[in-house]
PDB file of C-alpha atoms in Angstrom:
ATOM      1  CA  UNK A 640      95.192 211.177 -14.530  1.00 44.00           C
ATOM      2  CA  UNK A 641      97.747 213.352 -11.850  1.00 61.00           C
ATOM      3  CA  UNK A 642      97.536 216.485 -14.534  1.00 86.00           C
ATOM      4  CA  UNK A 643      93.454 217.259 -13.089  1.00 94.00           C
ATOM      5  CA  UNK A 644      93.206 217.700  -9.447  1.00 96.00           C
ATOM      6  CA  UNK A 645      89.748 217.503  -8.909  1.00 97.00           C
ATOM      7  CA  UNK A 646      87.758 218.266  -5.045  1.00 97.00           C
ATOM      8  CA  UNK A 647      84.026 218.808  -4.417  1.00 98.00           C
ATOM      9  CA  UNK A 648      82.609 221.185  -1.961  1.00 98.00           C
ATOM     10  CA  UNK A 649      79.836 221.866  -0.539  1.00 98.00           C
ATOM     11  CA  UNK A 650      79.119 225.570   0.191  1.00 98.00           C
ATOM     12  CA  UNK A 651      77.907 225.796   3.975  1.00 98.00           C
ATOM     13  CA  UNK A 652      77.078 228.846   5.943  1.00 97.00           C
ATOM     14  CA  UNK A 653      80.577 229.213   7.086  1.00 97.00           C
ATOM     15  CA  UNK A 654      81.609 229.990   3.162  1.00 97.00           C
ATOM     16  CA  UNK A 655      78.727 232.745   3.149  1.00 97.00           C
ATOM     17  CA  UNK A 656      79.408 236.618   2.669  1.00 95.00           C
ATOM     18  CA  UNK A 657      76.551 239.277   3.841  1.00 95.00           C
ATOM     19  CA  UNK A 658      74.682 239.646   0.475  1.00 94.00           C
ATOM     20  CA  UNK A 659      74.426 235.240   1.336  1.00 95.00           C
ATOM     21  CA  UNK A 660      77.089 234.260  -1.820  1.00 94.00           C
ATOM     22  CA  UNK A 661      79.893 232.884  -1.376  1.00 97.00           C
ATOM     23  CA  UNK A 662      82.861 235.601  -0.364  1.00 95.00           C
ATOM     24  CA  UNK A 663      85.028 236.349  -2.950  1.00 94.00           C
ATOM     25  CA  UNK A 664      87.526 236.098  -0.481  1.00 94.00           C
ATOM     26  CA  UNK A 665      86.525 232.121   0.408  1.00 97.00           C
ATOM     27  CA  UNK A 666      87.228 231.213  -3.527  1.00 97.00           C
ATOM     28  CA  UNK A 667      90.958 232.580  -3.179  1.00 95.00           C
ATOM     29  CA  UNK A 668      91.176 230.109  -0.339  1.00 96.00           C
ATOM     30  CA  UNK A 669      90.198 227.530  -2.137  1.00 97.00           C
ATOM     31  CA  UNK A 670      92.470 228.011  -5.099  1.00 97.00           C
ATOM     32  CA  UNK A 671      95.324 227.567  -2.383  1.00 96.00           C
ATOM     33  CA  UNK A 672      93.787 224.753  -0.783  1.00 96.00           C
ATOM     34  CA  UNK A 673      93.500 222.933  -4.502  1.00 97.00           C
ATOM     35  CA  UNK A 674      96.955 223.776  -5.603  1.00 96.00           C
ATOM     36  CA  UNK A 675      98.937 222.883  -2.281  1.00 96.00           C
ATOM     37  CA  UNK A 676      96.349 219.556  -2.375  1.00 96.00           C
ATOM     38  CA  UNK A 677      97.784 218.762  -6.391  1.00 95.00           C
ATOM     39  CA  UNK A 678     101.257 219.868  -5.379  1.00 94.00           C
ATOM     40  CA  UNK A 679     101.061 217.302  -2.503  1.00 95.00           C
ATOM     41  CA  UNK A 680      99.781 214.596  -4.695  1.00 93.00           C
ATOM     42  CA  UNK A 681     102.330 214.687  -7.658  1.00 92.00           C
ATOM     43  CA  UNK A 682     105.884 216.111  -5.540  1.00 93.00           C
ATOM     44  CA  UNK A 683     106.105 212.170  -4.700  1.00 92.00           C
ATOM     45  CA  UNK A 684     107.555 212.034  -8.756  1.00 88.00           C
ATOM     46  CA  UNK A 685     109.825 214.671  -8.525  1.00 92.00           C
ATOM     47  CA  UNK A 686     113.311 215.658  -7.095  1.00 93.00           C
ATOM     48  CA  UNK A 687     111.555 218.832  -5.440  1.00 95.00           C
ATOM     49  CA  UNK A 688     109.489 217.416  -2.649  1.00 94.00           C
ATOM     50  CA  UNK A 689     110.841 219.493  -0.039  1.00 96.00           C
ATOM     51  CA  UNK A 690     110.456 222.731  -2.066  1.00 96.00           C
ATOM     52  CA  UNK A 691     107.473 224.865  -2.010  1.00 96.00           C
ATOM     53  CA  UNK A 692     105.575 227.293  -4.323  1.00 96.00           C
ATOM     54  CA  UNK A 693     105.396 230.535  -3.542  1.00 96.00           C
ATOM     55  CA  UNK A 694     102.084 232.672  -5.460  1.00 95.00           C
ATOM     56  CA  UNK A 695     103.453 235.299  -7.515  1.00 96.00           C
ATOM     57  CA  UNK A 696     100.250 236.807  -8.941  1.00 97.00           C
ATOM     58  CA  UNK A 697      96.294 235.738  -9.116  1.00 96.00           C
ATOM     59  CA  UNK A 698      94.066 236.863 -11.295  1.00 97.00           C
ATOM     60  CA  UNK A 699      90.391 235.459 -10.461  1.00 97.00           C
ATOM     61  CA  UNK A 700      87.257 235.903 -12.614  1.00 97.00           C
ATOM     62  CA  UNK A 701      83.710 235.691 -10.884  1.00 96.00           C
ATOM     63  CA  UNK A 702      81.399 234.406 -13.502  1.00 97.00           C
ATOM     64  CA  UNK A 703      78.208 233.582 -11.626  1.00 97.00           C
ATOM     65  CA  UNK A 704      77.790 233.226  -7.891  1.00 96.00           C
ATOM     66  CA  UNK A 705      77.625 230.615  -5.753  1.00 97.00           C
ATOM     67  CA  UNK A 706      74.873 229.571  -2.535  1.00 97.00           C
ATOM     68  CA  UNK A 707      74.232 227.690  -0.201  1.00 97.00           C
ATOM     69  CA  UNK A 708      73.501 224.616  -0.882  1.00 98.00           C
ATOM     70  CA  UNK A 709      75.543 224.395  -3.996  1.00 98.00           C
ATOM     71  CA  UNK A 710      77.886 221.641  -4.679  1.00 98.00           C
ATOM     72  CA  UNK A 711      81.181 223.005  -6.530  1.00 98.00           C
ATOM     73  CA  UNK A 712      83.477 221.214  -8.513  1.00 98.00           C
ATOM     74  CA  UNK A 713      86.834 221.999  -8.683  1.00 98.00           C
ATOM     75  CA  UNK A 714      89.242 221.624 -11.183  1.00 98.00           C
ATOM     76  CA  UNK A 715      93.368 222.407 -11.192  1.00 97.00           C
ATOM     77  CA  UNK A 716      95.852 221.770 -13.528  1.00 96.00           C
ATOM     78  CA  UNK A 717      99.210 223.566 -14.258  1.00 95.00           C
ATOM     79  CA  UNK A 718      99.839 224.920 -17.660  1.00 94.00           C
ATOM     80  CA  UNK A 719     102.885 225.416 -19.859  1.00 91.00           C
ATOM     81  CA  UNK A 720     105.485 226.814 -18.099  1.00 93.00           C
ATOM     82  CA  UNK A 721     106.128 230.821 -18.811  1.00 94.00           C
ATOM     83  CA  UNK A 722     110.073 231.156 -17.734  1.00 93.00           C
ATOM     84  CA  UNK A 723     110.687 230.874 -13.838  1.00 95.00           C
ATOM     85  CA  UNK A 724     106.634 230.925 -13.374  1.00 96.00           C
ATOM     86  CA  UNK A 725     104.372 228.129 -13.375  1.00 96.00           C
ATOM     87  CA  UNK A 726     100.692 228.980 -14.397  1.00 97.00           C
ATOM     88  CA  UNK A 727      97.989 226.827 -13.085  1.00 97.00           C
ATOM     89  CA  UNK A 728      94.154 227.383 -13.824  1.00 97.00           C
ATOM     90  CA  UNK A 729      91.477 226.112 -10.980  1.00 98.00           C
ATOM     91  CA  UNK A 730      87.914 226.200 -12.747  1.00 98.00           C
ATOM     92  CA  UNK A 731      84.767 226.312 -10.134  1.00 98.00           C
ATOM     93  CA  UNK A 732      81.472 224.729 -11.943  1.00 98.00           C
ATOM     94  CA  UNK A 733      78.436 224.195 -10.362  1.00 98.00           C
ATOM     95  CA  UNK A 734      76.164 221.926 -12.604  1.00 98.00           C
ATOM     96  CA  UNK A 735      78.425 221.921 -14.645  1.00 98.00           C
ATOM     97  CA  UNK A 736      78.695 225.521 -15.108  1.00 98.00           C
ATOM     98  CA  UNK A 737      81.616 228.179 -14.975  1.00 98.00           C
ATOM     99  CA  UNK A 738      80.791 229.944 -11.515  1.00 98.00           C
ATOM    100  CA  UNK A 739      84.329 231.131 -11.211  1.00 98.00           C
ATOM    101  CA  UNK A 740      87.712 230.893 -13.052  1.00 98.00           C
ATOM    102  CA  UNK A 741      91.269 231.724 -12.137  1.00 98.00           C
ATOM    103  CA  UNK A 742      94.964 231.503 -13.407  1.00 98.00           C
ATOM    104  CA  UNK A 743      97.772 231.770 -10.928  1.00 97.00           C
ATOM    105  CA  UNK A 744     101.849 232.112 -11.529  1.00 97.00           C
ATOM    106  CA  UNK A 745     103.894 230.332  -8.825  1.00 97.00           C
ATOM    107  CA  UNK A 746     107.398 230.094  -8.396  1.00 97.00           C
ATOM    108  CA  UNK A 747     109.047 226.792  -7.239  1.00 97.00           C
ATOM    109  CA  UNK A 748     111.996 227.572  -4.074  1.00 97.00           C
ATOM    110  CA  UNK A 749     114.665 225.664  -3.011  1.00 97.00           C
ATOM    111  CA  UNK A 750     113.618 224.523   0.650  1.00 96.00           C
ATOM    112  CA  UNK A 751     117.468 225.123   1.441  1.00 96.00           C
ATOM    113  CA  UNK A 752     118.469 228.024   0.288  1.00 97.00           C
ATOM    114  CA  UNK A 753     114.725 229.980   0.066  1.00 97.00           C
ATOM    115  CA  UNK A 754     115.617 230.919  -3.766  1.00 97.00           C
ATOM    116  CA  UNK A 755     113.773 230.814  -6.883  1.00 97.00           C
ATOM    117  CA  UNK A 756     114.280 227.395  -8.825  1.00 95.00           C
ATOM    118  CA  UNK A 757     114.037 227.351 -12.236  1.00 91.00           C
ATOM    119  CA  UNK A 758     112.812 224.837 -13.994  1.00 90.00           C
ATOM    120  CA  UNK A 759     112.866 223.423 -17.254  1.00 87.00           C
ATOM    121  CA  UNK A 760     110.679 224.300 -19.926  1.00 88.00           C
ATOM    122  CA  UNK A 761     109.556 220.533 -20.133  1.00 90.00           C
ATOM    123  CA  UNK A 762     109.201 219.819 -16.546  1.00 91.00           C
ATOM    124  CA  UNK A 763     105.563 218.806 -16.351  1.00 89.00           C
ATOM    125  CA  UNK A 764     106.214 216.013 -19.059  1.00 89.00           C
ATOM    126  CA  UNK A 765     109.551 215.277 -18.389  1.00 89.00           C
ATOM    127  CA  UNK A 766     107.382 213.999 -14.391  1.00 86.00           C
ATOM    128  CA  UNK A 767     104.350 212.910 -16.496  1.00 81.00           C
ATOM    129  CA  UNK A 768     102.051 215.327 -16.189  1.00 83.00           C
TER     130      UNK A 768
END
């Protein structure tokens, strides 16, 4: 199923704050990385493949943290559309856990003329997803 993005990761030194969790700052990154990833993989269905998202606002909720060692699971899907904005929620488990959950709004722009697009209401299933 194209509507759940899903990547595994496994948290190395490199993903490691001072107090030896991994930096909030590192989990922000990733919820790029898993939405540009998903965007990539279901564009190919759409007339906007040349457009990109833009993040309008992030709101990110650190449940439990996360070590070294730890194998995460991520999980992205977009959500009903909310006018001109396009929620999407990426979930972090580890063992199959909530470690960390967070719900961005993008907006979609026209790669020719760098404006907002709006999209319908019904987009996702109108594409399939």
């Amino acid at each position: 199923m194209q509507y759940i993005h899903t990547i595994e990761i496994k948290v190395s030194a490199e993903h490691l704050d001072h107090n030896n969790h991994v930096n909030n700052v590192q989990f922000v990154n990733w919820v790029e990385q898993a939405a540009a990833e998903h965007w990539d993989i279901l564009k190919v269905e759409t007339p906007y493949q040349n457009d990109y998202w833009v993040l309008y606002d992030h709101h990110i909720q650190y449940k439990k943290q996360v070590f070294l060692g730890d194998t995460i699971l991520v999980k992205t899907y977009p959500q009903a559309p909310e006018g001109v904005k396009q929620p999407r929620k990426v979930e972090f488990y580890v063992n199959d856990k909530l470690m960390v959950d967070s719900r961005t709004l993008w907006v979609l722009c026209d790669s020719e003329t760098n404006k907002v697009r709006r999209l319908g209401a019904d987009w996702l299933a109108r594409y399939g997803f």
